[in-house]
Tab-separated table of C-alpha atoms in Angstrom:
chain	number	residue	atom	x	y	z
A	30	MET	CA	1.727	-20.663	1.074
A	31	LEU	CA	4.039	-19.274	-1.589
A	32	PRO	CA	7.780	-19.822	-0.913
A	33	VAL	CA	9.808	-16.659	-1.580
A	34	GLU	CA	13.509	-16.453	-0.678
A	35	ASP	CA	13.774	-17.232	3.069
A	36	THR	CA	10.046	-16.864	3.783
A	37	ALA	CA	6.595	-17.944	2.620
A	38	LEU	CA	3.630	-15.713	1.829
A	39	ALA	CA	-0.036	-16.442	2.486
A	40	VAL	CA	-1.819	-15.772	-0.824
A	41	THR	CA	-5.552	-15.764	-1.576
A	42	ASP	CA	-6.753	-15.938	-5.187
A	43	THR	CA	-10.441	-16.161	-6.107
A	44	GLY	CA	-9.540	-17.249	-9.638
A	45	GLY	CA	-11.754	-16.831	-12.659
A	46	THR	CA	-11.460	-14.862	-15.883
A	47	GLY	CA	-12.337	-11.416	-14.522
A	48	ILE	CA	-9.974	-8.460	-14.369
A	49	PRO	CA	-7.116	-9.404	-11.992
A	50	VAL	CA	-7.081	-7.005	-9.039
A	51	VAL	CA	-4.080	-7.347	-6.720
A	52	TYR	CA	-4.367	-5.786	-3.249
A	53	LEU	CA	-1.302	-4.281	-1.557
A	54	ASN	CA	-1.476	-3.833	2.213
A	55	GLY	CA	-0.524	-1.032	4.545
A	56	SER	CA	2.871	-1.186	6.275
A	57	TYR	CA	1.943	-3.663	9.016
A	58	ALA	CA	-1.511	-4.731	7.829
A	59	SER	CA	-2.801	-8.062	6.571
A	60	GLN	CA	-4.991	-8.973	3.648
A	61	LYS	CA	-8.052	-9.189	5.923
A	62	HIS	CA	-8.475	-5.400	5.616
A	63	TRP	CA	-9.582	-5.800	1.986
A	64	LYS	CA	-12.537	-8.026	2.832
A	65	GLN	CA	-15.193	-5.326	2.463
A	66	VAL	CA	-13.723	-3.844	-0.726
A	67	ILE	CA	-13.657	-7.300	-2.295
A	68	ALA	CA	-17.273	-7.880	-1.255
A	69	ASP	CA	-18.292	-4.512	-2.728
A	70	LEU	CA	-16.630	-5.306	-6.057
A	71	GLY	CA	-18.139	-8.781	-6.209
A	72	PRO	CA	-17.326	-11.865	-8.277
A	73	GLY	CA	-16.857	-10.102	-11.608
A	74	TYR	CA	-13.198	-9.576	-10.748
A	75	ARG	CA	-10.344	-11.917	-9.948
A	76	HIS	CA	-9.256	-10.869	-6.451
A	77	ILE	CA	-5.685	-11.609	-5.343
A	78	SER	CA	-4.479	-10.596	-1.883
A	79	TYR	CA	-1.523	-11.676	0.212
A	80	ASP	CA	0.222	-11.075	3.512
A	81	GLU	CA	3.658	-9.488	3.393
A	82	ARG	CA	6.586	-10.947	5.329
A	83	ALA	CA	5.797	-11.361	9.058
A	84	ARG	CA	2.287	-9.994	8.538
A	85	GLY	CA	-0.911	-11.983	8.792
A	86	LYS	CA	-0.230	-15.654	8.147
A	87	SER	CA	3.048	-15.182	6.280
A	88	LYS	CA	6.377	-16.330	7.680
A	89	ARG	CA	9.144	-14.189	9.131
A	90	SER	CA	12.198	-13.152	7.107
A	91	ALA	CA	15.654	-11.638	7.461
A	92	ASP	CA	14.715	-8.867	5.004
A	93	TYR	CA	11.833	-6.428	5.563
A	94	SER	CA	13.060	-3.744	3.166
A	95	PHE	CA	10.941	-2.022	0.544
A	96	GLU	CA	12.858	-3.830	-2.187
A	97	ALA	CA	11.808	-7.109	-0.583
A	98	THR	CA	8.157	-6.064	-0.977
A	99	VAL	CA	8.835	-5.346	-4.649
A	100	ARG	CA	10.280	-8.823	-5.099
A	101	ASP	CA	7.341	-10.355	-3.234
A	102	LEU	CA	4.866	-8.689	-5.584
A	103	ASP	CA	6.877	-10.015	-8.550
A	104	ALA	CA	6.749	-13.500	-7.024
A	105	VAL	CA	3.002	-13.410	-6.392
A	106	LEU	CA	2.247	-12.252	-9.939
A	107	LYS	CA	4.508	-14.917	-11.430
A	108	ALA	CA	3.075	-17.677	-9.262
A	109	ARG	CA	-0.533	-16.731	-10.069
A	110	GLY	CA	0.171	-16.228	-13.780
A	111	VAL	CA	-0.974	-12.597	-13.830
A	112	GLU	CA	0.494	-10.432	-16.574
A	113	ARG	CA	-1.285	-7.033	-16.334
A	114	PRO	CA	-2.882	-6.549	-12.928
A	115	LEU	CA	-4.841	-3.629	-11.622
A	116	LEU	CA	-3.005	-2.784	-8.377
A	117	VAL	CA	-4.965	-1.442	-5.404
A	118	GLY	CA	-2.757	-0.229	-2.567
A	119	TRP	CA	-3.506	1.310	0.808
A	120	SER	CA	-0.913	3.684	2.318
A	121	TYR	CA	2.447	1.818	2.087
A	122	GLY	CA	0.787	-0.474	-0.442
A	123	ALA	CA	-0.041	2.544	-2.608
A	124	LEU	CA	3.631	3.520	-2.468
A	125	LEU	CA	4.506	0.018	-3.659
A	126	GLY	CA	1.896	0.228	-6.402
A	127	VAL	CA	3.233	3.410	-8.013
A	128	HIS	CA	6.858	2.293	-7.684
A	129	TRP	CA	6.034	-1.023	-9.331
A	130	GLY	CA	4.017	0.759	-12.021
A	131	ASP	CA	6.899	3.146	-12.690
A	132	ARG	CA	9.332	0.245	-13.076
A	133	ASN	CA	6.938	-1.937	-15.090
A	134	PRO	CA	4.681	0.381	-17.144
A	135	ASP	CA	3.960	-2.293	-19.733
A	136	ARG	CA	3.023	-4.887	-17.110
A	137	VAL	CA	0.428	-2.990	-15.070
A	138	ALA	CA	-3.067	-1.916	-16.080
A	139	GLY	CA	-3.303	0.857	-13.501
A	140	VAL	CA	-3.072	1.749	-9.822
A	141	VAL	CA	-5.682	2.752	-7.252
A	142	GLY	CA	-4.035	4.558	-4.340
A	143	VAL	CA	-6.045	4.472	-1.119
A	144	ASP	CA	-4.996	7.539	0.913
A	145	GLY	CA	-1.584	7.520	-0.688
A	146	PRO	CA	0.996	7.772	-1.916
A	147	PHE	CA	1.763	11.408	-1.134
A	148	PRO	CA	5.181	12.971	-1.829
A	149	MET	CA	5.984	14.033	1.717
A	150	GLY	CA	7.934	12.366	4.510
A	151	TRP	CA	10.227	12.910	7.464
A	152	THR	CA	13.804	12.832	6.258
A	153	ASP	CA	15.558	14.468	9.203
A	154	ALA	CA	17.118	12.840	12.247
A	155	ALA	CA	14.555	14.356	14.611
A	156	GLY	CA	11.671	12.850	12.650
A	157	HIS	CA	13.324	9.460	12.565
A	158	GLU	CA	13.954	9.522	16.293
A	159	ARG	CA	10.312	10.436	16.846
A	160	ILE	CA	9.309	7.323	14.895
A	161	ARG	CA	11.663	5.108	16.886
A	162	LYS	CA	10.340	6.451	20.189
A	163	LEU	CA	6.740	5.895	19.096
A	164	PHE	CA	7.334	2.228	18.346
A	165	ARG	CA	9.458	1.636	21.430
A	166	ARG	CA	6.602	2.969	23.561
A	167	ALA	CA	4.246	0.590	21.754
A	168	ARG	CA	6.547	-2.454	21.978
A	169	PHE	CA	4.353	-4.331	24.474
A	170	VAL	CA	1.189	-3.683	22.470
A	171	LEU	CA	2.512	-4.750	19.062
A	172	PRO	CA	2.349	-8.533	19.720
A	173	LEU	CA	-1.237	-8.145	20.970
A	174	ILE	CA	-2.513	-6.320	17.891
A	175	ALA	CA	-0.560	-8.341	15.317
A	176	PRO	CA	-3.306	-11.050	15.123
A	177	LEU	CA	-5.759	-8.264	14.252
A	178	GLY	CA	-3.704	-7.278	11.227
A	179	LEU	CA	-2.582	-4.031	12.877
A	180	ALA	CA	1.086	-4.877	13.460
A	181	ALA	CA	3.746	-7.254	12.190
A	182	ARG	CA	5.418	-10.135	13.996
A	183	MET	CA	8.669	-8.274	14.365
A	184	SER	CA	10.435	-6.065	16.887
A	185	ALA	CA	9.545	-2.452	17.625
A	186	ASP	CA	12.827	-1.354	16.056
A	187	GLN	CA	12.043	-3.299	12.882
A	188	HIS	CA	8.617	-1.639	12.731
A	189	ALA	CA	10.345	1.725	13.049
A	190	GLU	CA	12.908	1.060	10.313
A	191	ILE	CA	10.148	0.098	7.858
A	192	ASN	CA	8.361	3.341	8.722
A	193	ILE	CA	11.513	5.433	8.333
A	194	GLU	CA	12.314	3.889	4.953
A	195	GLY	CA	8.736	4.568	3.883
A	196	HIS	CA	9.059	8.234	4.847
A	197	MET	CA	12.245	8.536	2.817
A	198	LEU	CA	10.626	6.945	-0.215
A	199	HIS	CA	7.544	9.137	0.060
A	200	ALA	CA	9.702	12.263	0.265
A	201	ALA	CA	11.391	11.289	-3.007
A	202	LEU	CA	8.187	10.561	-4.924
A	203	VAL	CA	7.761	13.745	-6.968
A	204	PRO	CA	9.782	12.675	-10.056
A	205	ILE	CA	8.127	9.246	-10.034
A	206	LEU	CA	4.606	10.673	-9.864
A	207	GLU	CA	5.442	13.314	-12.464
A	208	GLY	CA	6.700	10.688	-14.885
A	209	LEU	CA	4.131	7.916	-14.400
A	210	THR	CA	2.637	6.763	-17.689
A	211	VAL	CA	0.093	4.404	-16.126
A	212	PRO	CA	-3.301	5.632	-14.864
A	213	VAL	CA	-3.584	6.250	-11.127
A	214	ARG	CA	-6.831	6.905	-9.235
A	215	TYR	CA	-6.619	8.337	-5.714
A	216	VAL	CA	-9.172	7.826	-2.957
A	217	VAL	CA	-8.295	10.476	-0.373
A	218	ALA	CA	-9.278	10.282	3.312
A	219	SER	CA	-9.505	12.977	6.008
A	220	GLY	CA	-7.752	13.504	9.317
A	221	ASP	CA	-4.581	12.199	10.928
A	222	HIS	CA	-3.621	8.679	11.922
A	223	THR	CA	-1.750	7.203	14.872
A	224	GLY	CA	1.574	8.915	15.428
A	225	ASP	CA	0.677	12.071	13.504
A	226	ALA	CA	-0.649	15.306	14.923
A	227	GLY	CA	-1.496	18.836	13.932
A	228	GLY	CA	-2.849	18.084	10.480
A	229	GLU	CA	0.244	16.338	9.132
A	230	MET	CA	-1.765	13.917	7.010
A	231	ASP	CA	-3.879	16.731	5.555
A	232	GLN	CA	-0.673	18.573	4.713
A	233	ALA	CA	0.662	15.470	2.979
A	234	ARG	CA	-2.535	15.154	0.955
A	235	THR	CA	-2.151	18.664	-0.459
A	236	THR	CA	1.181	17.693	-2.027
A	237	ILE	CA	-0.524	15.853	-4.876
A	238	GLU	CA	-2.474	18.914	-6.036
A	239	PRO	CA	0.239	20.358	-8.329
A	240	LEU	CA	1.024	16.869	-9.611
A	241	LEU	CA	-2.594	16.379	-10.678
A	242	VAL	CA	-2.115	19.382	-12.974
A	243	ARG	CA	1.271	18.320	-14.308
A	244	ASN	CA	0.444	14.658	-14.956
A	245	PRO	CA	-3.013	13.885	-16.386
A	246	ASN	CA	-2.525	10.204	-15.571
A	247	LEU	CA	-3.101	11.085	-11.900
A	248	THR	CA	-6.725	11.648	-10.879
A	249	VAL	CA	-8.623	11.910	-7.607
A	250	SER	CA	-11.549	9.517	-7.863
A	251	ALA	CA	-13.067	10.356	-4.462
A	252	ARG	CA	-12.511	12.337	-1.271
A	253	VAL	CA	-14.059	10.655	1.751
A	254	THR	CA	-14.724	11.562	5.387
A	255	SER	CA	-13.090	8.577	7.109
A	256	ASN	CA	-9.528	8.856	8.367
A	257	HIS	CA	-6.424	7.060	7.135
A	258	GLU	CA	-6.862	3.999	9.348
A	259	LYS	CA	-10.615	3.517	8.824
A	260	ILE	CA	-10.909	4.189	5.107
A	261	LEU	CA	-11.091	0.556	3.962
A	262	ALA	CA	-13.770	-0.289	6.524
A	263	LYS	CA	-15.880	2.870	6.380
A	264	ASP	CA	-15.473	3.983	2.768
A	265	SER	CA	-14.997	0.697	0.929
A	266	PRO	CA	-17.664	1.655	-1.676
A	267	ALA	CA	-15.498	4.603	-2.742
A	268	VAL	CA	-12.487	2.323	-3.155
A	269	ALA	CA	-14.559	-0.176	-5.137
A	270	GLY	CA	-15.885	2.706	-7.214
A	271	ALA	CA	-12.349	3.815	-8.086
A	272	VAL	CA	-11.511	0.279	-9.220
A	273	ARG	CA	-14.628	0.179	-11.423
A	274	GLU	CA	-13.870	3.631	-12.807
A	275	LEU	CA	-10.324	2.676	-13.741
A	276	ALA	CA	-11.380	-0.683	-15.179
A	277	ALA	CA	-14.048	1.007	-17.308
A	278	ALA	CA	-11.584	3.603	-18.584
A	279	LEU	CA	-9.113	0.886	-19.539
A	280	GLY	CA	-11.746	-1.298	-21.181
A	281	ARG	CA	-10.370	-4.172	-23.225
A	282	GLU	CA	-6.779	-3.187	-22.426
A	283	VAL	CA	-7.125	-4.962	-19.083
A	284	GLY	CA	-6.490	-8.708	-19.201
């Protein structure tokens, strides 16, 4: 366990001299979701994964903000002695990856975004209330699915506030994605996920198309048939392929 501020994070590090790959989880997910991707990549890489606050085996905290996740990533990298990681993020983790890469362009080798991040989000009061209602309806289920890595050990309202903040950050992504100087490889899924309807996720995915033209550092590595929630389990070879592609492009620059 890695002590960070008022909490402690469960960190897994395979060690070795291979390229350091750091895995960043979805909003309420745990590091167990990366198991198949790590197996597909094999022992030639140094795999580092961790559970965010109140997820997986990590401890609870008084702060579940996005900035807390940024500080946690800083703490994990410092504790493991990693200077230029290759960040692989799924959904909310992909949002964290590009934000961290934007803030630390000289400290990151590149980012693989697994079905994210896309510059679209609900910023209006109606959308936020929809999110709150969704989690309040699910409040009795959340403790049951938390051990499966599908929810956090926090209240329904706390789940909702993390989701709302994530929507706001996604909606403000265009200037960050336009200005990124680090290489980003997208693996794009198909279909909606829980809480979305009417093709909202597909609409969000189209928002990167003009950015791919404006910023050559952004590239789609693969488009896969699995949906947002199943992509790591069903299309792990595509995610592993994006990591290999980015590592090969970077060559000796990765350390």
